[in-house]
């Protein structure tokens, strides 16, 4: 069954604006990851946040994790046209299934020049 | 280049045919995966192999048969193709079982007519 669900399904912003995407999941996790997929390409790992972390930064990316609400957000600051892509959150299925990474259906981000 | 490479990138075939997709990784990873991405971009795990041993089989029809001749290769053979098999199939690898930061191939788009 689907573990993570992203919200919104699609987002259109102007270059320079910030983009925020949210992910909700159902069961306990060891970590949560965000991936980017450019059109016609494979997914690329962006950032991993562990269940005992609340916030993590990588360049223009900021990820938060709220395990009490079973949710995470990905913030892209000062967006660029090159950030246009689909963004997926992925969670392991918890302590017994940490080898299985389950993806949501993604948020399609369009950054208008 | 270190990468996960899969062939072919595009595959168009008739219903009822048998086809194979090959995947190779030169990252020295122990674990390899097959994921299926449907038309709604939902990414679902199909199989995982760790050091040539099958560790995940996600209730995939037995028309799908993965084969791992060595830990650097994971091929996917599909018998008696059906219309519903049309999708993009992604191969991925991770350093080891449980490390689960995935490196993806570029995908193989299968169209069944």
Short mmCIF file of N, CA, C and O in Angstrom, two decimals, chain B:
data_model
loop_
_atom_site.label_atom_id
_atom_site.label_comp_id
_atom_site.label_asym_id
_atom_site.label_seq_id
_atom_site.Cartn_x
_atom_site.Cartn_y
_atom_site.Cartn_z
N UNK B 1 32.07 6.47 -16.35
CA UNK B 1 31.08 7.07 -15.45
C UNK B 1 30.50 5.99 -14.54
O UNK B 1 30.17 4.91 -14.97
N UNK B 2 30.41 6.31 -13.24
CA UNK B 2 29.76 5.38 -12.32
C UNK B 2 28.27 5.61 -12.41
O UNK B 2 27.80 6.74 -12.37
N UNK B 3 27.52 4.53 -12.54
CA UNK B 3 26.11 4.74 -12.79
C UNK B 3 25.35 3.42 -12.73
O UNK B 3 25.93 2.34 -12.60
N UNK B 4 24.02 3.58 -12.80
CA UNK B 4 23.12 2.47 -13.03
C UNK B 4 22.63 2.62 -14.46
O UNK B 4 22.04 3.65 -14.81
N UNK B 5 22.90 1.64 -15.29
CA UNK B 5 22.50 1.75 -16.69
C UNK B 5 21.55 0.61 -17.04
O UNK B 5 21.76 -0.54 -16.62
N UNK B 6 20.51 0.94 -17.77
CA UNK B 6 19.53 -0.07 -18.15
C UNK B 6 19.23 0.05 -19.63
O UNK B 6 19.21 1.15 -20.20
N UNK B 7 18.97 -1.09 -20.24
CA UNK B 7 18.67 -1.14 -21.67
C UNK B 7 17.56 -2.15 -21.92
O UNK B 7 17.46 -3.16 -21.22
N UNK B 8 16.70 -1.88 -22.90
CA UNK B 8 16.70 -0.67 -23.73
C UNK B 8 15.98 0.48 -23.03
O UNK B 8 15.32 0.28 -22.04
N UNK B 9 16.13 1.67 -23.60
CA UNK B 9 15.44 2.84 -23.03
C UNK B 9 13.98 2.86 -23.44
O UNK B 9 13.12 3.31 -22.69
N UNK B 10 13.72 2.38 -24.65
CA UNK B 10 12.34 2.30 -25.14
C UNK B 10 12.10 0.90 -25.69
O UNK B 10 12.97 0.32 -26.32
N UNK B 11 10.90 0.42 -25.46
CA UNK B 11 10.53 -0.92 -25.92
C UNK B 11 9.07 -0.88 -26.31
O UNK B 11 8.20 -0.59 -25.47
N UNK B 12 8.77 -1.15 -27.58
CA UNK B 12 7.40 -1.21 -28.06
C UNK B 12 7.17 -2.61 -28.59
O UNK B 12 7.94 -3.09 -29.43
N UNK B 13 6.11 -3.26 -28.11
CA UNK B 13 5.91 -4.65 -28.47
C UNK B 13 4.42 -4.98 -28.46
O UNK B 13 3.59 -4.23 -27.96
N UNK B 14 4.10 -6.13 -29.02
CA UNK B 14 2.72 -6.56 -29.09
C UNK B 14 2.34 -7.36 -27.85
O UNK B 14 3.19 -8.01 -27.21
N UNK B 15 1.06 -7.32 -27.53
CA UNK B 15 0.52 -8.16 -26.45
C UNK B 15 0.89 -9.61 -26.69
O UNK B 15 0.88 -10.08 -27.83
N UNK B 16 1.23 -10.31 -25.65
CA UNK B 16 1.54 -11.72 -25.75
C UNK B 16 3.01 -12.04 -25.95
O UNK B 16 3.44 -13.19 -25.74
N UNK B 17 3.79 -11.02 -26.35
CA UNK B 17 5.22 -11.24 -26.54
C UNK B 17 5.96 -11.35 -25.21
O UNK B 17 5.43 -10.99 -24.15
N UNK B 18 7.20 -11.82 -25.30
CA UNK B 18 8.10 -11.87 -24.14
C UNK B 18 9.24 -10.89 -24.37
O UNK B 18 9.78 -10.82 -25.47
N UNK B 19 9.58 -10.14 -23.33
CA UNK B 19 10.67 -9.16 -23.47
C UNK B 19 11.51 -9.11 -22.20
O UNK B 19 11.06 -9.49 -21.12
N UNK B 20 12.74 -8.62 -22.37
CA UNK B 20 13.65 -8.48 -21.24
C UNK B 20 14.21 -7.07 -21.17
O UNK B 20 14.42 -6.42 -22.19
N UNK B 21 14.46 -6.63 -19.95
CA UNK B 21 15.14 -5.36 -19.70
C UNK B 21 16.37 -5.69 -18.86
O UNK B 21 16.28 -6.46 -17.89
N UNK B 22 17.51 -5.12 -19.25
CA UNK B 22 18.75 -5.42 -18.53
C UNK B 22 19.19 -4.23 -17.70
O UNK B 22 18.95 -3.08 -18.06
N UNK B 23 19.84 -4.52 -16.59
CA UNK B 23 20.33 -3.46 -15.71
C UNK B 23 21.70 -3.84 -15.18
O UNK B 23 21.93 -4.99 -14.78
N UNK B 24 22.58 -2.84 -15.16
CA UNK B 24 23.93 -3.05 -14.65
C UNK B 24 24.32 -1.84 -13.80
O UNK B 24 24.01 -0.70 -14.16
N UNK B 25 24.99 -2.09 -12.69
CA UNK B 25 25.52 -0.98 -11.90
C UNK B 25 27.01 -1.22 -11.64
O UNK B 25 27.43 -2.35 -11.36
N UNK B 26 27.78 -0.14 -11.75
CA UNK B 26 29.22 -0.23 -11.52
C UNK B 26 29.63 0.55 -10.27
O UNK B 26 30.75 1.06 -10.19
N UNK B 27 28.67 0.65 -9.34
CA UNK B 27 28.91 1.41 -8.12
C UNK B 27 29.44 0.54 -6.99
O UNK B 27 29.72 1.05 -5.90
N UNK B 28 29.52 -0.76 -7.23
CA UNK B 28 29.94 -1.68 -6.18
C UNK B 28 28.88 -1.92 -5.13
O UNK B 28 29.18 -2.41 -4.04
N UNK B 29 27.63 -1.59 -5.46
CA UNK B 29 26.53 -1.79 -4.51
C UNK B 29 26.17 -3.26 -4.38
O UNK B 29 26.32 -4.04 -5.32
N UNK B 30 25.63 -3.62 -3.22
CA UNK B 30 25.22 -5.00 -2.98
C UNK B 30 23.77 -5.26 -3.34
O UNK B 30 23.39 -6.40 -3.58
N UNK B 31 22.94 -4.22 -3.33
CA UNK B 31 21.50 -4.41 -3.45
C UNK B 31 20.96 -3.71 -4.69
O UNK B 31 21.33 -2.57 -4.97
N UNK B 32 20.09 -4.40 -5.41
CA UNK B 32 19.50 -3.85 -6.62
C UNK B 32 17.98 -4.04 -6.59
O UNK B 32 17.47 -4.94 -5.92
N UNK B 33 17.28 -3.17 -7.31
CA UNK B 33 15.82 -3.12 -7.26
C UNK B 33 15.24 -2.95 -8.66
O UNK B 33 15.87 -2.34 -9.54
N UNK B 34 14.00 -3.37 -8.81
CA UNK B 34 13.17 -2.96 -9.93
C UNK B 34 11.95 -2.25 -9.38
O UNK B 34 11.27 -2.75 -8.47
N UNK B 35 11.68 -1.06 -9.94
CA UNK B 35 10.48 -0.30 -9.63
C UNK B 35 9.68 -0.10 -10.91
O UNK B 35 10.24 -0.01 -12.01
N UNK B 36 8.36 0.00 -10.76
CA UNK B 36 7.48 0.28 -11.89
C UNK B 36 6.80 1.63 -11.65
O UNK B 36 6.25 1.86 -10.56
N UNK B 37 6.86 2.51 -12.65
CA UNK B 37 6.19 3.80 -12.55
C UNK B 37 5.04 3.85 -13.55
O UNK B 37 5.27 3.74 -14.76
N UNK B 38 3.84 4.01 -13.05
CA UNK B 38 2.68 4.01 -13.94
C UNK B 38 2.43 5.40 -14.53
O UNK B 38 3.19 6.33 -14.30
N UNK B 39 1.35 5.51 -15.29
CA UNK B 39 1.07 6.75 -16.01
C UNK B 39 0.77 7.92 -15.08
O UNK B 39 0.90 9.07 -15.46
N UNK B 40 0.40 7.62 -13.83
CA UNK B 40 0.15 8.68 -12.86
C UNK B 40 1.39 8.99 -12.03
O UNK B 40 1.33 9.69 -11.03
N UNK B 41 2.53 8.46 -12.46
CA UNK B 41 3.82 8.72 -11.83
C UNK B 41 4.00 8.00 -10.50
O UNK B 41 4.99 8.25 -9.80
N UNK B 42 3.07 7.14 -10.14
CA UNK B 42 3.20 6.41 -8.89
C UNK B 42 4.27 5.34 -9.06
O UNK B 42 4.21 4.53 -9.99
N UNK B 43 5.24 5.34 -8.15
CA UNK B 43 6.40 4.45 -8.25
C UNK B 43 6.24 3.31 -7.25
O UNK B 43 6.13 3.56 -6.05
N UNK B 44 6.25 2.08 -7.75
CA UNK B 44 6.01 0.95 -6.87
C UNK B 44 7.14 -0.08 -6.97
O UNK B 44 7.56 -0.44 -8.07
N UNK B 45 7.61 -0.54 -5.83
CA UNK B 45 8.69 -1.52 -5.84
C UNK B 45 8.16 -2.86 -6.33
O UNK B 45 7.02 -3.25 -6.03
N UNK B 46 8.98 -3.54 -7.12
CA UNK B 46 8.61 -4.86 -7.61
C UNK B 46 9.48 -5.94 -6.96
O UNK B 46 9.00 -6.89 -6.37
N UNK B 47 10.78 -5.79 -7.12
CA UNK B 47 11.72 -6.79 -6.63
C UNK B 47 12.94 -6.12 -6.03
O UNK B 47 13.29 -5.01 -6.39
N UNK B 48 13.61 -6.86 -5.14
CA UNK B 48 14.91 -6.44 -4.67
C UNK B 48 15.79 -7.66 -4.49
O UNK B 48 15.33 -8.71 -4.01
N UNK B 49 17.05 -7.52 -4.88
CA UNK B 49 18.05 -8.57 -4.72
C UNK B 49 19.20 -8.02 -3.89
O UNK B 49 19.64 -6.89 -4.11
N UNK B 50 19.68 -8.81 -2.97
CA UNK B 50 20.86 -8.46 -2.21
C UNK B 50 21.91 -9.54 -2.45
O UNK B 50 21.69 -10.70 -2.12
N UNK B 51 23.03 -9.16 -3.03
CA UNK B 51 24.08 -10.14 -3.35
C UNK B 51 23.51 -11.37 -4.08
O UNK B 51 23.76 -12.50 -3.69
N UNK B 52 22.75 -11.12 -5.09
CA UNK B 52 22.16 -12.13 -5.98
C UNK B 52 21.00 -12.90 -5.34
O UNK B 52 20.44 -13.78 -5.96
N UNK B 53 20.63 -12.55 -4.12
CA UNK B 53 19.56 -13.28 -3.46
C UNK B 53 18.29 -12.43 -3.43
O UNK B 53 18.33 -11.25 -3.03
N UNK B 54 17.16 -13.02 -3.84
CA UNK B 54 15.89 -12.30 -3.83
C UNK B 54 15.45 -12.03 -2.40
O UNK B 54 15.34 -12.95 -1.59
N UNK B 55 15.20 -10.75 -2.07
CA UNK B 55 14.76 -10.41 -0.72
C UNK B 55 13.40 -9.73 -0.70
O UNK B 55 12.75 -9.69 0.34
N UNK B 56 12.98 -9.15 -1.81
CA UNK B 56 11.65 -8.55 -1.88
C UNK B 56 10.98 -9.01 -3.17
O UNK B 56 11.56 -8.93 -4.24
N UNK B 57 9.75 -9.50 -3.03
CA UNK B 57 8.93 -9.82 -4.19
C UNK B 57 7.53 -9.31 -3.85
O UNK B 57 6.82 -9.92 -3.05
N UNK B 58 7.19 -8.18 -4.42
CA UNK B 58 5.97 -7.48 -4.01
C UNK B 58 4.74 -7.96 -4.78
O UNK B 58 4.16 -7.22 -5.55
N UNK B 59 4.35 -9.17 -4.60
CA UNK B 59 3.14 -9.74 -5.22
C UNK B 59 3.02 -9.34 -6.68
O UNK B 59 1.97 -8.88 -7.14
N UNK B 60 4.13 -9.48 -7.36
CA UNK B 60 4.14 -9.21 -8.79
C UNK B 60 3.71 -10.49 -9.51
O UNK B 60 4.09 -11.58 -9.09
N UNK B 61 2.90 -10.39 -10.59
CA UNK B 61 2.51 -11.61 -11.32
C UNK B 61 3.73 -12.43 -11.71
O UNK B 61 4.80 -11.87 -12.03
N UNK B 62 3.58 -13.75 -11.72
CA UNK B 62 4.75 -14.57 -12.02
C UNK B 62 5.14 -14.54 -13.48
O UNK B 62 6.07 -15.23 -13.90
N UNK B 63 4.45 -13.73 -14.29
CA UNK B 63 4.94 -13.46 -15.65
C UNK B 63 6.23 -12.63 -15.60
O UNK B 63 6.96 -12.56 -16.58
N UNK B 64 6.46 -11.99 -14.47
CA UNK B 64 7.67 -11.18 -14.29
C UNK B 64 8.70 -12.03 -13.56
O UNK B 64 8.44 -12.51 -12.45
N UNK B 65 9.85 -12.21 -14.17
CA UNK B 65 10.88 -13.01 -13.51
C UNK B 65 12.21 -12.26 -13.52
O UNK B 65 12.79 -12.04 -14.58
N UNK B 66 12.67 -11.84 -12.36
CA UNK B 66 13.96 -11.19 -12.27
C UNK B 66 15.07 -12.23 -12.24
O UNK B 66 14.86 -13.36 -11.80
N UNK B 67 16.24 -11.82 -12.71
CA UNK B 67 17.40 -12.70 -12.63
C UNK B 67 18.63 -11.87 -12.31
O UNK B 67 18.87 -10.86 -12.94
N UNK B 68 19.40 -12.34 -11.36
CA UNK B 68 20.61 -11.63 -10.96
C UNK B 68 21.80 -12.57 -11.10
O UNK B 68 22.10 -13.32 -10.17
N UNK B 69 22.50 -12.51 -12.23
CA UNK B 69 23.65 -13.41 -12.43
C UNK B 69 24.82 -13.09 -11.51
O UNK B 69 25.61 -13.98 -11.18
N UNK B 70 24.94 -11.84 -11.13
CA UNK B 70 25.94 -11.41 -10.16
C UNK B 70 25.43 -10.12 -9.52
O UNK B 70 24.42 -9.57 -9.97
N UNK B 71 26.11 -9.64 -8.51
CA UNK B 71 25.52 -8.52 -7.76
C UNK B 71 25.53 -7.22 -8.54
O UNK B 71 24.90 -6.25 -8.13
N UNK B 72 26.20 -7.18 -9.68
CA UNK B 72 26.23 -5.96 -10.48
C UNK B 72 25.13 -5.94 -11.55
O UNK B 72 24.96 -4.93 -12.23
N UNK B 73 24.41 -7.03 -11.70
CA UNK B 73 23.41 -7.14 -12.74
C UNK B 73 22.08 -7.63 -12.19
O UNK B 73 22.05 -8.56 -11.38
N UNK B 74 21.01 -6.99 -12.66
CA UNK B 74 19.67 -7.46 -12.32
C UNK B 74 18.80 -7.25 -13.55
O UNK B 74 18.55 -6.12 -13.95
N UNK B 75 18.40 -8.35 -14.17
CA UNK B 75 17.60 -8.29 -15.37
C UNK B 75 16.14 -8.62 -15.05
O UNK B 75 15.84 -9.30 -14.06
N UNK B 76 15.25 -8.13 -15.90
CA UNK B 76 13.82 -8.37 -15.71
C UNK B 76 13.25 -8.96 -16.99
O UNK B 76 13.35 -8.33 -18.05
N UNK B 77 12.71 -10.14 -16.89
CA UNK B 77 12.09 -10.80 -18.04
C UNK B 77 10.58 -10.82 -17.82
O UNK B 77 10.11 -11.15 -16.72
N UNK B 78 9.85 -10.45 -18.85
CA UNK B 78 8.39 -10.42 -18.75
C UNK B 78 7.80 -11.31 -19.83
O UNK B 78 8.07 -11.12 -21.03
N UNK B 79 7.03 -12.29 -19.42
CA UNK B 79 6.36 -13.21 -20.36
C UNK B 79 4.93 -12.74 -20.65
O UNK B 79 4.30 -12.07 -19.82
N UNK B 80 4.44 -13.12 -21.82
CA UNK B 80 3.02 -12.91 -22.17
C UNK B 80 2.57 -11.50 -21.81
O UNK B 80 1.64 -11.30 -21.02
N UNK B 81 3.21 -10.51 -22.40
CA UNK B 81 2.95 -9.12 -22.05
C UNK B 81 1.48 -8.75 -22.23
O UNK B 81 0.81 -9.18 -23.18
N UNK B 82 0.99 -7.94 -21.29
CA UNK B 82 -0.38 -7.44 -21.32
C UNK B 82 -0.37 -5.92 -21.43
O UNK B 82 0.63 -5.27 -21.13
N UNK B 83 -1.52 -5.37 -21.85
CA UNK B 83 -1.62 -3.92 -22.01
C UNK B 83 -1.26 -3.19 -20.72
O UNK B 83 -0.59 -2.15 -20.73
N UNK B 84 -1.67 -3.76 -19.59
CA UNK B 84 -1.43 -3.13 -18.29
C UNK B 84 0.03 -3.12 -17.86
O UNK B 84 0.38 -2.49 -16.87
N UNK B 85 0.87 -3.81 -18.60
CA UNK B 85 2.30 -3.81 -18.29
C UNK B 85 2.99 -2.56 -18.81
O UNK B 85 4.15 -2.31 -18.47
N UNK B 86 2.28 -1.81 -19.64
CA UNK B 86 2.85 -0.57 -20.17
C UNK B 86 3.17 0.37 -19.02
O UNK B 86 2.29 0.70 -18.22
N UNK B 87 4.41 0.79 -18.92
CA UNK B 87 4.87 1.62 -17.81
C UNK B 87 6.34 1.95 -18.06
O UNK B 87 6.93 1.49 -19.04
N UNK B 88 6.91 2.73 -17.15
CA UNK B 88 8.35 2.93 -17.15
C UNK B 88 8.92 2.09 -16.02
O UNK B 88 8.47 2.18 -14.87
N UNK B 89 9.90 1.27 -16.33
CA UNK B 89 10.52 0.39 -15.35
C UNK B 89 11.89 0.96 -14.99
O UNK B 89 12.72 1.24 -15.87
N UNK B 90 12.10 1.13 -13.70
CA UNK B 90 13.36 1.71 -13.22
C UNK B 90 14.14 0.66 -12.44
O UNK B 90 13.61 0.00 -11.55
N UNK B 91 15.39 0.57 -12.77
CA UNK B 91 16.34 -0.20 -11.98
C UNK B 91 17.02 0.75 -11.00
O UNK B 91 17.22 1.94 -11.32
N UNK B 92 17.34 0.28 -9.84
CA UNK B 92 18.04 1.10 -8.85
C UNK B 92 18.97 0.22 -8.03
O UNK B 92 18.83 -1.01 -8.02
N UNK B 93 19.91 0.85 -7.36
CA UNK B 93 20.80 0.09 -6.48
C UNK B 93 21.06 0.89 -5.22
O UNK B 93 20.87 2.12 -5.18
N UNK B 94 21.45 0.19 -4.17
CA UNK B 94 21.86 0.85 -2.94
C UNK B 94 23.09 0.12 -2.39
O UNK B 94 23.33 -1.04 -2.72
N UNK B 95 23.83 0.82 -1.55
CA UNK B 95 25.11 0.30 -1.08
C UNK B 95 24.96 -1.08 -0.46
O UNK B 95 25.74 -1.99 -0.73
N UNK B 96 23.99 -1.22 0.39
CA UNK B 96 23.72 -2.54 0.94
C UNK B 96 22.27 -2.63 1.38
O UNK B 96 21.49 -1.70 1.25
N UNK B 97 21.93 -3.78 1.85
CA UNK B 97 20.60 -4.09 2.31
C UNK B 97 20.32 -3.23 3.53
O UNK B 97 20.97 -3.34 4.55
N UNK B 98 19.35 -2.32 3.42
CA UNK B 98 18.99 -1.46 4.54
C UNK B 98 19.58 -0.07 4.45
O UNK B 98 19.12 0.83 5.11
N UNK B 99 20.61 0.14 3.63
CA UNK B 99 21.19 1.48 3.51
C UNK B 99 20.21 2.42 2.84
O UNK B 99 20.16 3.59 3.14
N UNK B 100 19.48 1.92 1.95
CA UNK B 100 18.37 2.46 1.17
C UNK B 100 18.40 3.90 0.68
O UNK B 100 17.37 4.52 0.55
N UNK B 101 19.56 4.48 0.42
CA UNK B 101 19.62 5.64 -0.46
C UNK B 101 19.83 5.05 -1.85
O UNK B 101 20.81 4.36 -2.10
N UNK B 102 18.87 5.29 -2.73
CA UNK B 102 18.87 4.62 -4.02
C UNK B 102 19.50 5.47 -5.12
O UNK B 102 19.28 6.69 -5.17
N UNK B 103 20.22 4.80 -5.99
CA UNK B 103 20.70 5.40 -7.23
C UNK B 103 19.92 4.74 -8.35
O UNK B 103 19.92 3.51 -8.48
N UNK B 104 19.23 5.56 -9.14
CA UNK B 104 18.33 5.05 -10.17
C UNK B 104 18.98 5.08 -11.55
O UNK B 104 19.80 5.96 -11.86
N UNK B 105 18.54 4.13 -12.38
CA UNK B 105 18.82 4.22 -13.80
C UNK B 105 17.86 5.21 -14.46
O UNK B 105 16.97 5.77 -13.81
N UNK B 106 18.03 5.40 -15.76
CA UNK B 106 17.24 6.40 -16.48
C UNK B 106 15.85 5.90 -16.86
O UNK B 106 15.02 6.68 -17.33
N UNK B 107 15.61 4.62 -16.66
CA UNK B 107 14.28 4.08 -16.95
C UNK B 107 14.17 3.42 -18.31
O UNK B 107 14.91 3.76 -19.24
N UNK B 108 13.27 2.46 -18.40
CA UNK B 108 12.94 1.79 -19.67
C UNK B 108 11.44 1.90 -19.87
O UNK B 108 10.67 1.37 -19.08
N UNK B 109 11.06 2.63 -20.92
CA UNK B 109 9.63 2.83 -21.18
C UNK B 109 9.12 1.69 -22.04
O UNK B 109 9.53 1.53 -23.19
N UNK B 110 8.23 0.89 -21.47
CA UNK B 110 7.64 -0.26 -22.17
C UNK B 110 6.23 0.10 -22.62
O UNK B 110 5.40 0.53 -21.81
N UNK B 111 5.97 -0.05 -23.90
CA UNK B 111 4.64 0.17 -24.46
C UNK B 111 4.16 -1.13 -25.07
O UNK B 111 4.81 -1.67 -25.97
N UNK B 112 3.03 -1.61 -24.58
CA UNK B 112 2.45 -2.86 -25.10
C UNK B 112 1.23 -2.50 -25.92
O UNK B 112 0.30 -1.83 -25.44
N UNK B 113 1.23 -2.91 -27.18
CA UNK B 113 0.13 -2.56 -28.11
C UNK B 113 -0.86 -3.70 -28.25
O UNK B 113 -0.49 -4.87 -28.08
#
